Tab-separated table of C-alpha atoms in Angstrom:
chain	number	residue	atom	x	y	z
A	150	MET	CA	-6.529	-81.410	31.297
A	151	GLY	CA	-10.127	-80.747	31.004
A	152	VAL	CA	-10.184	-78.746	34.377
A	153	GLU	CA	-7.191	-76.554	33.152
A	154	ARG	CA	-9.307	-75.550	30.047
A	155	ALA	CA	-12.383	-74.598	32.005
A	156	SER	CA	-10.569	-72.404	34.364
A	157	ARG	CA	-8.613	-70.606	31.852
A	158	SER	CA	-11.919	-69.675	29.932
A	159	ALA	CA	-13.503	-68.548	32.888
A	160	LEU	CA	-10.606	-66.306	33.567
A	161	ARG	CA	-10.978	-64.726	30.009
A	162	THR	CA	-13.384	-61.827	29.637
A	163	PRO	CA	-14.029	-59.941	26.426
A	164	VAL	CA	-11.889	-56.782	25.590
A	165	GLU	CA	-14.797	-54.603	25.418
A	166	ASP	CA	-15.701	-55.481	29.045
A	167	ILE	CA	-12.182	-54.591	30.290
A	168	ALA	CA	-12.129	-51.214	28.519
A	169	LEU	CA	-15.499	-50.247	30.418
A	170	VAL	CA	-14.103	-51.654	33.718
A	171	VAL	CA	-10.597	-49.938	33.482
A	172	PRO	CA	-10.946	-46.079	33.264
A	173	GLU	CA	-7.325	-45.460	33.289
A	174	ALA	CA	-4.121	-47.723	32.469
A	175	GLU	CA	-0.635	-46.916	32.265
A	176	THR	CA	1.718	-48.416	29.741
A	177	THR	CA	5.551	-48.702	30.222
A	178	THR	CA	7.777	-49.217	27.331
A	179	THR	CA	11.393	-49.719	28.127
A	180	THR	CA	13.894	-49.464	24.997
A	181	ALA	CA	17.070	-51.582	24.988
A	182	SER	CA	20.242	-50.110	23.089
A	183	THR	CA	23.668	-49.199	23.872
A	184	GLU	CA	22.455	-46.029	25.394
A	185	PRO	CA	21.013	-45.660	28.725
A	186	PRO	CA	17.649	-47.089	29.089
A	187	THR	CA	14.675	-44.695	28.552
A	188	THR	CA	11.263	-45.028	29.926
A	189	THR	CA	8.270	-43.684	28.372
A	190	THR	CA	4.907	-43.501	30.019
A	191	THR	CA	1.665	-43.226	28.502
A	192	THR	CA	-1.775	-42.536	29.876
A	193	VAL	CA	-4.684	-44.058	27.977
A	194	ARG	CA	-8.075	-43.239	28.883
A	195	ALA	CA	-10.491	-46.030	28.106
A	196	THR	CA	-14.153	-45.451	27.019
A	197	ALA	CA	-16.833	-47.719	25.359
A	198	ALA	CA	-15.520	-49.681	22.451
A	199	THR	CA	-17.928	-48.360	20.095
A	200	ALA	CA	-17.353	-44.882	21.036
A	201	ARG	CA	-15.641	-42.989	18.111
A	202	PRO	CA	-12.934	-40.307	18.595
A	203	LYS	CA	-14.207	-36.710	18.584
A	204	ALA	CA	-13.287	-34.415	15.443
A	205	LYS	CA	-11.120	-31.515	15.943
A	206	THR	CA	-12.789	-28.598	15.768
A	207	THR	CA	-10.995	-25.126	14.595
A	208	THR	CA	-12.244	-21.893	15.559
A	209	THR	CA	-11.238	-19.053	13.372
A	210	THR	CA	-11.877	-15.311	14.289
A	211	ALA	CA	-12.664	-12.922	11.396
A	212	LYS	CA	-10.754	-9.870	11.705
A	213	PRO	CA	-12.818	-6.686	11.922
A	214	ALA	CA	-13.454	-4.907	8.620
A	215	ARG	CA	-11.406	-1.780	8.179
A	216	LYS	CA	-13.644	1.332	8.420
A	217	ALA	CA	-14.087	3.133	5.149
A	218	PRO	CA	-12.244	6.305	4.628
A	219	ALA	CA	-14.005	9.420	5.443
A	220	THR	CA	-15.999	10.637	2.301
A	221	THR	CA	-14.272	13.475	0.380
A	222	THR	CA	-15.908	15.611	-2.072
A	223	THR	CA	-15.262	15.466	-5.688
A	224	THR	CA	-15.296	19.025	-6.304
A	225	LYS	CA	-12.252	21.381	-6.136
A	226	PRO	CA	-11.911	23.462	-2.990
A	227	ALA	CA	-12.900	26.908	-3.750
A	228	ARG	CA	-10.004	29.349	-4.768
A	229	THR	CA	-10.470	32.868	-3.161
A	230	GLN	CA	-9.015	36.471	-3.464
A	231	SER	CA	-10.160	39.420	-1.597
A	232	GLY	CA	-10.115	42.951	-2.480
A	233	LYS	CA	-12.004	45.937	-3.701
A	234	ALA	CA	-14.595	45.881	-6.282
A	235	SER	CA	-16.413	48.649	-8.276
A	236	TRP	CA	-19.020	48.677	-11.074
A	237	TYR	CA	-18.707	49.302	-14.849
A	238	ASP	CA	-21.159	49.383	-17.861
A	239	ALA	CA	-21.351	45.847	-19.131
A	240	PRO	CA	-23.863	43.283	-20.052
A	241	ALA	CA	-25.768	41.616	-17.177
A	242	GLY	CA	-24.205	38.889	-15.040
A	243	THR	CA	-20.571	39.539	-16.509
A	244	CYS	CA	-17.430	40.961	-14.690
A	245	ALA	CA	-13.843	41.961	-15.590
A	246	HIS	CA	-10.618	40.258	-13.848
A	247	ARG	CA	-7.257	40.656	-14.803
A	248	THR	CA	-6.012	37.036	-14.913
A	249	LEU	CA	-9.059	34.339	-14.506
A	250	PRO	CA	-9.517	32.657	-17.853
A	251	MET	CA	-12.613	34.133	-19.802
A	252	GLY	CA	-15.852	32.144	-19.091
A	253	THR	CA	-14.956	31.495	-15.377
A	254	ILE	CA	-17.862	31.564	-13.126
A	255	ILE	CA	-17.218	33.702	-9.996
A	256	THR	CA	-19.339	34.018	-6.676
A	257	VAL	CA	-18.633	37.694	-5.524
A	258	THR	CA	-19.495	38.133	-1.518
A	259	ASN	CA	-19.790	41.709	-0.119
A	260	LEU	CA	-17.937	41.388	3.077
A	261	ALA	CA	-19.968	44.224	4.768
A	262	ASN	CA	-23.282	42.493	4.574
A	263	GLY	CA	-22.720	38.982	3.360
A	264	ARG	CA	-24.839	39.340	0.115
A	265	LYS	CA	-23.712	37.267	-2.741
A	266	ALA	CA	-23.794	37.644	-6.798
A	267	THR	CA	-22.462	35.277	-9.362
A	268	CYS	CA	-20.867	36.486	-12.564
A	269	ARG	CA	-18.880	34.960	-15.550
A	270	VAL	CA	-15.629	36.924	-16.644
A	271	ALA	CA	-16.084	38.541	-19.929
A	272	ASP	CA	-13.498	41.134	-19.932
A	273	ARG	CA	-10.031	42.221	-18.533
A	274	GLY	CA	-9.626	44.542	-15.925
A	275	PRO	CA	-9.745	46.445	-13.701
A	276	HIS	CA	-6.979	48.731	-14.454
A	277	VAL	CA	-6.943	50.636	-11.152
A	278	ALA	CA	-4.442	49.803	-8.397
A	279	GLY	CA	-6.049	48.056	-5.417
A	280	ARG	CA	-9.175	46.413	-7.273
A	281	VAL	CA	-9.615	42.841	-8.027
A	282	ILE	CA	-12.721	42.988	-9.906
A	283	ASP	CA	-14.958	45.125	-11.994
A	284	LEU	CA	-18.829	44.046	-11.883
A	285	ALA	CA	-21.761	44.929	-14.218
A	286	LYS	CA	-23.800	47.333	-12.766
A	287	THR	CA	-26.570	44.823	-12.210
A	288	SER	CA	-24.473	42.411	-10.353
A	289	PHE	CA	-22.938	45.214	-8.339
A	290	ASP	CA	-26.409	46.108	-7.447
A	291	ASP	CA	-27.053	43.037	-6.002
A	292	LEU	CA	-24.304	43.477	-3.429
A	293	ALA	CA	-24.762	47.236	-2.663
A	294	PRO	CA	-26.324	50.547	-4.089
A	295	PRO	CA	-24.087	51.561	-6.895
A	296	SER	CA	-23.763	54.914	-5.341
A	297	ALA	CA	-21.428	53.050	-2.824
A	298	GLY	CA	-18.854	53.100	-5.729
A	299	VAL	CA	-16.372	50.817	-4.276
A	300	ILE	CA	-16.922	47.883	-1.740
A	301	ASP	CA	-14.819	45.137	-0.207
A	302	VAL	CA	-15.514	41.835	-1.581
A	303	ARG	CA	-14.196	38.253	-1.528
A	304	ILE	CA	-14.449	36.169	-4.695
A	305	GLU	CA	-14.408	32.568	-5.322
A	306	TRP	CA	-14.115	30.557	-8.375
């Protein structure tokens, strides 16, 4: 009996040594039941016994940020009206318009030469057909000589 024990212990090797020696092993499992037998084959890769399984890494890709909307101005778009302008005897920097509220600031542009003048609505008028604004003589002089009488203008408010 002593010989058998010695030969059995000689055949045994530590599990770690086997894991290092055998790079791949196949395991076959057969399940017995009333159904036809099924066979599952699993391939196991052996690594050093002290190796730990690698942690799974997850990569997330950030979506690109939305572009900022185009900047818009906070001022209201200019409202315009075109027509003829004349002058009348009024305080400097004032004008007359039929419908704009009193105190509205208007920029008047001479369409012939591009000159501009600013005035404030302080009166009602003009009371002549075809004219959109009457300017104080000083404001009219900024756009054209008073001898011109009537000029084509564009007003913005």
